[in-house]
mmCIF file of C-alpha atoms in Angstrom:
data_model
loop_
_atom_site.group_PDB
_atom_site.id
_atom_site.type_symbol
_atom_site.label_atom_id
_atom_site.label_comp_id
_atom_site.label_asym_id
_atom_site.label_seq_id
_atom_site.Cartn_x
_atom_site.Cartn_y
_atom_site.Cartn_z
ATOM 1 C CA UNK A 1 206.047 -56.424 -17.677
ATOM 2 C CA UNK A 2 208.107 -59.668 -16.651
ATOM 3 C CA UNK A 3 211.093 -60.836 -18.231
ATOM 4 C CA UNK A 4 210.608 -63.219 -21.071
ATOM 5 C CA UNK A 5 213.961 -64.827 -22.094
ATOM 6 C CA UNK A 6 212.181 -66.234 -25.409
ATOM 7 C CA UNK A 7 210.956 -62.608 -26.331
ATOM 8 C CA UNK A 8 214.606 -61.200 -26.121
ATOM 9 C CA UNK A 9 216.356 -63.785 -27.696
ATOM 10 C CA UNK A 10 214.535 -62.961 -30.608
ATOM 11 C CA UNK A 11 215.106 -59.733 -30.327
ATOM 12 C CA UNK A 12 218.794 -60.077 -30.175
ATOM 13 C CA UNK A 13 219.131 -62.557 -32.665
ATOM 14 C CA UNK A 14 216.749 -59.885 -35.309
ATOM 15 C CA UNK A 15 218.959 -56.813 -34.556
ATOM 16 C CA UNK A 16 222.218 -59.498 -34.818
ATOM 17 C CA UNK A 17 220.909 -60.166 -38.215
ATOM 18 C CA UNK A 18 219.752 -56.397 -39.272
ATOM 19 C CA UNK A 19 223.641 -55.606 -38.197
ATOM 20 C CA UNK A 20 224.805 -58.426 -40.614
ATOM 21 C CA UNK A 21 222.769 -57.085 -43.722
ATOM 22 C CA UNK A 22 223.836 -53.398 -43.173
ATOM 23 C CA UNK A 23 227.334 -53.761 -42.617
ATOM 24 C CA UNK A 24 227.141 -56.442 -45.554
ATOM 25 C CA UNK A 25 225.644 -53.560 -47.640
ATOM 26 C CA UNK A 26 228.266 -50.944 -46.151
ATOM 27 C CA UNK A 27 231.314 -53.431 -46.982
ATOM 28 C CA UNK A 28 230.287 -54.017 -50.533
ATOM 29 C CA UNK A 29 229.931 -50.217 -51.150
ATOM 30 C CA UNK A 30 233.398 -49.777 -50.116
ATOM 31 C CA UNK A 31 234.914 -52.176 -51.687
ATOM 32 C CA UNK A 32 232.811 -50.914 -54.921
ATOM 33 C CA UNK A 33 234.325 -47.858 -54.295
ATOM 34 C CA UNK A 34 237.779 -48.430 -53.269
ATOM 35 C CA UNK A 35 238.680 -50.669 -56.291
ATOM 36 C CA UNK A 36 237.132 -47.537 -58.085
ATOM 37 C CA UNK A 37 239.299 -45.071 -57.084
ATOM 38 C CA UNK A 38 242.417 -47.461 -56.099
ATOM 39 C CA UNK A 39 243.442 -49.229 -52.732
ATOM 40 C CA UNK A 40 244.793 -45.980 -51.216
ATOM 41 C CA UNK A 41 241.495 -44.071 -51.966
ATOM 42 C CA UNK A 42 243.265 -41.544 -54.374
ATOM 43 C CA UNK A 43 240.630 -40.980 -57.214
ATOM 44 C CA UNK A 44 242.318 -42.239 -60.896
ATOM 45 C CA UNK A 45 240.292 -39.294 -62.257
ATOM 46 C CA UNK A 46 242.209 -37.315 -64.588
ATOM 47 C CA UNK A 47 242.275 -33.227 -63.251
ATOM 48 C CA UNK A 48 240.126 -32.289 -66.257
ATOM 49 C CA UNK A 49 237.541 -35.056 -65.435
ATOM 50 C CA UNK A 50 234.034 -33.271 -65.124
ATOM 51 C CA UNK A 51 231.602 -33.645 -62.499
ATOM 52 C CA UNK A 52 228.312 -34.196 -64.267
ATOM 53 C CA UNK A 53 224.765 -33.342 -62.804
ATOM 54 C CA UNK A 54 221.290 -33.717 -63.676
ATOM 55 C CA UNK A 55 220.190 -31.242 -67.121
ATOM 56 C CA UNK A 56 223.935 -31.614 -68.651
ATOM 57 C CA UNK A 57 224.062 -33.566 -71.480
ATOM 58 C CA UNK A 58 225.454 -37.263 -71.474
ATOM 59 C CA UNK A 59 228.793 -37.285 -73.185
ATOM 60 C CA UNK A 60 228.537 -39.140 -76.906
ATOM 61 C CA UNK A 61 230.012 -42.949 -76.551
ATOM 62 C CA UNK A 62 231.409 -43.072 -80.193
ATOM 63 C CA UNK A 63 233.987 -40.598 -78.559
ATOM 64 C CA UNK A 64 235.535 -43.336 -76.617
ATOM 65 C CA UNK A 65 237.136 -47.179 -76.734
ATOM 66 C CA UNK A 66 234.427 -49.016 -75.370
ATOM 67 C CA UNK A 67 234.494 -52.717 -76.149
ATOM 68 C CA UNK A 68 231.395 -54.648 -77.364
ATOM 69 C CA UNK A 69 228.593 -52.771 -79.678
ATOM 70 C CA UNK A 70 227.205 -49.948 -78.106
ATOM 71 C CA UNK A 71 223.481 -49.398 -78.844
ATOM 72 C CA UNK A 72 221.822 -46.233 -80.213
ATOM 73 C CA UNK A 73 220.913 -44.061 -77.432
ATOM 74 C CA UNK A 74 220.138 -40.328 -79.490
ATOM 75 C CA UNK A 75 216.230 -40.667 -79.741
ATOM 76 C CA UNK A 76 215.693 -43.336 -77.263
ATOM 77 C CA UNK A 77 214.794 -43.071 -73.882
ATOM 78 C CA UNK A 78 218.023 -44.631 -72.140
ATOM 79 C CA UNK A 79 219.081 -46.139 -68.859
ATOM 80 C CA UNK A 80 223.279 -46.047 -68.288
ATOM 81 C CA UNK A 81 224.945 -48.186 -65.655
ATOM 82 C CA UNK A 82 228.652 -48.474 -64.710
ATOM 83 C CA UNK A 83 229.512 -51.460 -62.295
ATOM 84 C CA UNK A 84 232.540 -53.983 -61.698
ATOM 85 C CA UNK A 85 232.361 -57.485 -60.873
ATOM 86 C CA UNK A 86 233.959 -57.246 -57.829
ATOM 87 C CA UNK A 87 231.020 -54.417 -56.538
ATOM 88 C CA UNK A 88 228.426 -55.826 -54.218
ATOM 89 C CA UNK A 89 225.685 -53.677 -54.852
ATOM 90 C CA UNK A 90 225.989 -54.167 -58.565
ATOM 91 C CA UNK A 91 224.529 -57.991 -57.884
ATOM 92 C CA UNK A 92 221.501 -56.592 -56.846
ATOM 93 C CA UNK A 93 220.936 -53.999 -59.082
ATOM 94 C CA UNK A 94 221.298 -56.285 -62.355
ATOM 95 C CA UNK A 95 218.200 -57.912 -61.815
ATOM 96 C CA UNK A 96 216.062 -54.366 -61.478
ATOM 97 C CA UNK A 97 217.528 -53.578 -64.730
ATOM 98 C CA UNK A 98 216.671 -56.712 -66.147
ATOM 99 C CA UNK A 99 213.398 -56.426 -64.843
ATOM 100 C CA UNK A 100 213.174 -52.603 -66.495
ATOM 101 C CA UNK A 101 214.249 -54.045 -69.972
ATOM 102 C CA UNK A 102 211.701 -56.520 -70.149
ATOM 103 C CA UNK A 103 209.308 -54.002 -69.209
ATOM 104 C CA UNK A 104 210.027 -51.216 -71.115
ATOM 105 C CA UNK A 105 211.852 -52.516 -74.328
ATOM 106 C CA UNK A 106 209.176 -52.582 -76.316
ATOM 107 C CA UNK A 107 208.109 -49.066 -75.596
ATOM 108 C CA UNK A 108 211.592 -47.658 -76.597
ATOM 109 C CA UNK A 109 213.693 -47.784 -73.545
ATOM 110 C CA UNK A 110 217.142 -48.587 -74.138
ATOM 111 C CA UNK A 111 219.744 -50.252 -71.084
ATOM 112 C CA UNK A 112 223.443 -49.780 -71.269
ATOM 113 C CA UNK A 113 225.235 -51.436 -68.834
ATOM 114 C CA UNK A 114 229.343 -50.384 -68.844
ATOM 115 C CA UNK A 115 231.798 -52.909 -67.376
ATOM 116 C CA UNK A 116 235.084 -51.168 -65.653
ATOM 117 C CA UNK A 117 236.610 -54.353 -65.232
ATOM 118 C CA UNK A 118 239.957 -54.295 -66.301
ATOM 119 C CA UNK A 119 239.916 -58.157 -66.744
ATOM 120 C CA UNK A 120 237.253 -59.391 -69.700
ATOM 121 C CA UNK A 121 237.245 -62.841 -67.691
ATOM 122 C CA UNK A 122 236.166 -60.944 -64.348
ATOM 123 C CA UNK A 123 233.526 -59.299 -66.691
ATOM 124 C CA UNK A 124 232.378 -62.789 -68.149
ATOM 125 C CA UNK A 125 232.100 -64.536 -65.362
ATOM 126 C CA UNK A 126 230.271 -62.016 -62.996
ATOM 127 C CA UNK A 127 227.800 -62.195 -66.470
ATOM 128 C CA UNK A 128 227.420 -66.050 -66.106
ATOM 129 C CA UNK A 129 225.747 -65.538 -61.990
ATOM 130 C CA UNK A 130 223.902 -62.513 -63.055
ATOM 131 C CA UNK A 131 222.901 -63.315 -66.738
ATOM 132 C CA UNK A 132 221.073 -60.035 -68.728
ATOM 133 C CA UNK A 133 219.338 -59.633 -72.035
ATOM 134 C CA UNK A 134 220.279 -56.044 -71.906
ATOM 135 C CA UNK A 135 223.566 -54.283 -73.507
ATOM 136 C CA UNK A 136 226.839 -54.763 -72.011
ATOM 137 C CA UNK A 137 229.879 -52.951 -72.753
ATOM 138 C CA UNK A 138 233.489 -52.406 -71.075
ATOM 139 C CA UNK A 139 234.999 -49.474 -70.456
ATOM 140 C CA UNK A 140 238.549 -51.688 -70.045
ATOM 141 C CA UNK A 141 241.236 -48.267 -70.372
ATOM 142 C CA UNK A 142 238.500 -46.525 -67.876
ATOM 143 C CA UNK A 143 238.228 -43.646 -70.469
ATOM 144 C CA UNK A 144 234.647 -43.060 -70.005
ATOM 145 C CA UNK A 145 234.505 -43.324 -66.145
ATOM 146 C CA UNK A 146 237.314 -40.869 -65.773
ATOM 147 C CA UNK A 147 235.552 -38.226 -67.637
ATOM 148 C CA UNK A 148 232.313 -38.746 -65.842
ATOM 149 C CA UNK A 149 234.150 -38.812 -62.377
ATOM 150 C CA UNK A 150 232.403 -41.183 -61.061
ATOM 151 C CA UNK A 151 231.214 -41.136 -57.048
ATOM 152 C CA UNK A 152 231.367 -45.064 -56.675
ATOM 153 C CA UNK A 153 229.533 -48.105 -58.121
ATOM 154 C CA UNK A 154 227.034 -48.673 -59.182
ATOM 155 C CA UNK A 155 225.871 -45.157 -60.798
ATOM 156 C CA UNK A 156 223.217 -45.292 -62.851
ATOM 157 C CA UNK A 157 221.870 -42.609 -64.919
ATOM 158 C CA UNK A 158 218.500 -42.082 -66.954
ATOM 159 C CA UNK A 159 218.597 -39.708 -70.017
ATOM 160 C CA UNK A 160 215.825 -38.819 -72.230
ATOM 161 C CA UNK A 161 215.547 -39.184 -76.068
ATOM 162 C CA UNK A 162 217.488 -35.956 -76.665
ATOM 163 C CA UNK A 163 220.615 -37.177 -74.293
ATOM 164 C CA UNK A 164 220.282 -34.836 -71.089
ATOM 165 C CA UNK A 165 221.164 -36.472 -68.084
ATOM 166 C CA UNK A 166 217.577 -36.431 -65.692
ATOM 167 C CA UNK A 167 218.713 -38.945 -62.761
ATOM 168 C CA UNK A 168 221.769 -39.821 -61.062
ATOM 169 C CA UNK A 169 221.574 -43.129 -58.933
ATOM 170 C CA UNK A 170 224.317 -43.723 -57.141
ATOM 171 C CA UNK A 171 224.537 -47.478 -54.733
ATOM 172 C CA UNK A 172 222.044 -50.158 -55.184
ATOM 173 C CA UNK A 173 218.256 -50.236 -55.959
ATOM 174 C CA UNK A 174 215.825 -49.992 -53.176
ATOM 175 C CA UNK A 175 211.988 -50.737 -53.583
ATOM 176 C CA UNK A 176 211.717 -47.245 -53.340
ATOM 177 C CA UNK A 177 214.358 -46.062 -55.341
ATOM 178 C CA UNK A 178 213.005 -48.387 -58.290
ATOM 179 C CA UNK A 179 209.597 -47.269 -57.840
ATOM 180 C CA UNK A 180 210.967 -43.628 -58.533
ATOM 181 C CA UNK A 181 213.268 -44.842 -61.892
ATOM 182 C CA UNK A 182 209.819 -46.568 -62.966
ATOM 183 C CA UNK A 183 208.002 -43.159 -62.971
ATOM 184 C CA UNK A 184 210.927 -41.527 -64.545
ATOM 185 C CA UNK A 185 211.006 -43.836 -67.113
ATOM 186 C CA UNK A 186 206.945 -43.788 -67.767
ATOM 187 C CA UNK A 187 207.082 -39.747 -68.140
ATOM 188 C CA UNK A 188 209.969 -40.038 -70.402
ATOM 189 C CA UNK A 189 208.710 -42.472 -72.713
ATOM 190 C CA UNK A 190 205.367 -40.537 -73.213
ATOM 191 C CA UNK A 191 206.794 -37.252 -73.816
ATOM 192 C CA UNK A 192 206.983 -37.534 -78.069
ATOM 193 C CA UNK A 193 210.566 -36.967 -79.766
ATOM 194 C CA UNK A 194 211.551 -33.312 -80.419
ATOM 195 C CA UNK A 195 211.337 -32.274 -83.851
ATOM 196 C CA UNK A 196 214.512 -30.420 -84.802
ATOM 197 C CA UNK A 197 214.276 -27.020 -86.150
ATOM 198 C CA UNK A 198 215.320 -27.287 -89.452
ATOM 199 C CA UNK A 199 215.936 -23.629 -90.159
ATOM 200 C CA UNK A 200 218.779 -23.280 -87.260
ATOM 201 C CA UNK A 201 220.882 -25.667 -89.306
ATOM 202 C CA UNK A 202 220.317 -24.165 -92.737
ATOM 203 C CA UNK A 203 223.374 -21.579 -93.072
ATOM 204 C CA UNK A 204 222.025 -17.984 -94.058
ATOM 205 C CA UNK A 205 223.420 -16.469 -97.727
ATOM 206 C CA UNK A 206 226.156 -13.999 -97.796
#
C-alpha cells in the first residue's frame, strides 16, 4: 500500500477530534462530580447517608425541604433526576427527558428533575439554555442528595407506581442507554396499579 498523505491527515485530524469529545465528556463528569462531593473530593454525605439500589423503595419527598411543588409520584410511573448547572452531562440529558415527557405524559409517566444548586440564579439560568416542560425542584440545603448518597451527576432513577427504585442511571444518556429507559418505561406503564389489600390495614378485635 503507498503512502497517501491525504488519507492520514484525515485520520489524524478524526482521532484528534474523537480525543476532544471524550476527554470533553470525561472533564464534565468530573467536574459534575467534584462540585458534588466538594473541591477536595471528600463526599458531604452525612455517615448515616444510605446507599440505595435497585428493589429499595424511593425515600418519600414530603420528608424533606425541597423548593418548588413537587408532583405526585405514589401511583405514577416516575422518572427522578438530580443534576447541577455547572454538570456537563446534565446538558445533554435534559433534552432525553424532555423528549420522554412528551412521550409518555399522557400515559401516566411522571419526570422530576431535582436541582442541587445552591444558587436559585445558577438554577434559573441553566433553565433558560435548556428550557423543560417537566417538574423542577431544588434540593438547595442538599438534604435529599445526602441521604441518597449520590455517585455523581447526573443520576437518574425510574420507579414504578408503587415507589421501588427499578433503574439507576448514573452519567449522561447514550442512544443506547435511552433505548433501555424507553423499554423500562413501556413495561412499567402497562403493568396495572396494585390494588391494596384492604384487610392488612383493618386492625383485628381484642
Amino acid at each position: 500500500m503507498s503512502w497517501n498523505p491525504t488519507w492520514w491527515s484525515g485520520f489524524s485530524a478524526a482521532k484528534f477530534l474523537c480525543g476532544r469529545v471524550g476527554l470533553s465528556i470525561v472533564a464534565g463528569w468530573f467536574f459534575a462530580t467534584a462540585e458534588l462531593f466538594g473541591a477536595s473530593g471528600a463526599s458531604v454525605t452525612p455517615t448515616n447517608a444510605v446507599e440505595f439500589k435497585v428493589g429499595d423503595m424511593f425515600p418519600d419527598l414530603k420528608g424533606f425541604s425541597l423548593d418548588g411543588k413537587i408532583p405526585k409520584l405514589k401511583g405514577q410511573v416516575a422518572v427522578v433526576d438530580f443534576w447541577g448547572s455547572w454538570c456537563a452531562p446534565c446538558q445533554r440529558t435534559f433534552p432525553v427527558m424532555e423528549d420522554l415527557h412528551v412521550r409518555f405524559r399522557k400515559q401516566g409517566l411522571v419526570i422530576l428533575a431535582i436541582n442541587v444548586d445552591k444558587s436559585r440564579v445558577a438554577m434559573e439560568e441553566f433553565l433558560k439554555e435548556h428550557p423543560v416542560t417537566f417538574n423542577v425542584v431544588r434540593d438547595s440545603k442538599r438534604e435529599l442528595v445526602s441521604r441518597l448518597k449520590l455517585p455523581s451527576l447526573p443520576c437518574t432513577f425510574v420507579l414504578d407506581r408503587e415507589g421501588r427504585i427499578h433503574s439507576i442511571g448514573k452519567g449522561f444518556f447514550s442512544s443506547d442507554i435511552k433505548r433501555k429507559h424507553i423499554q423500562l418505561i413501556e413495561k412499567l406503564l402497562a403493568e396495572p396499579p396494585s390494588i391494596p389489600n384492604e384487610s392488612t390495614t383493618i386492625p383485628r378485635p381484642n
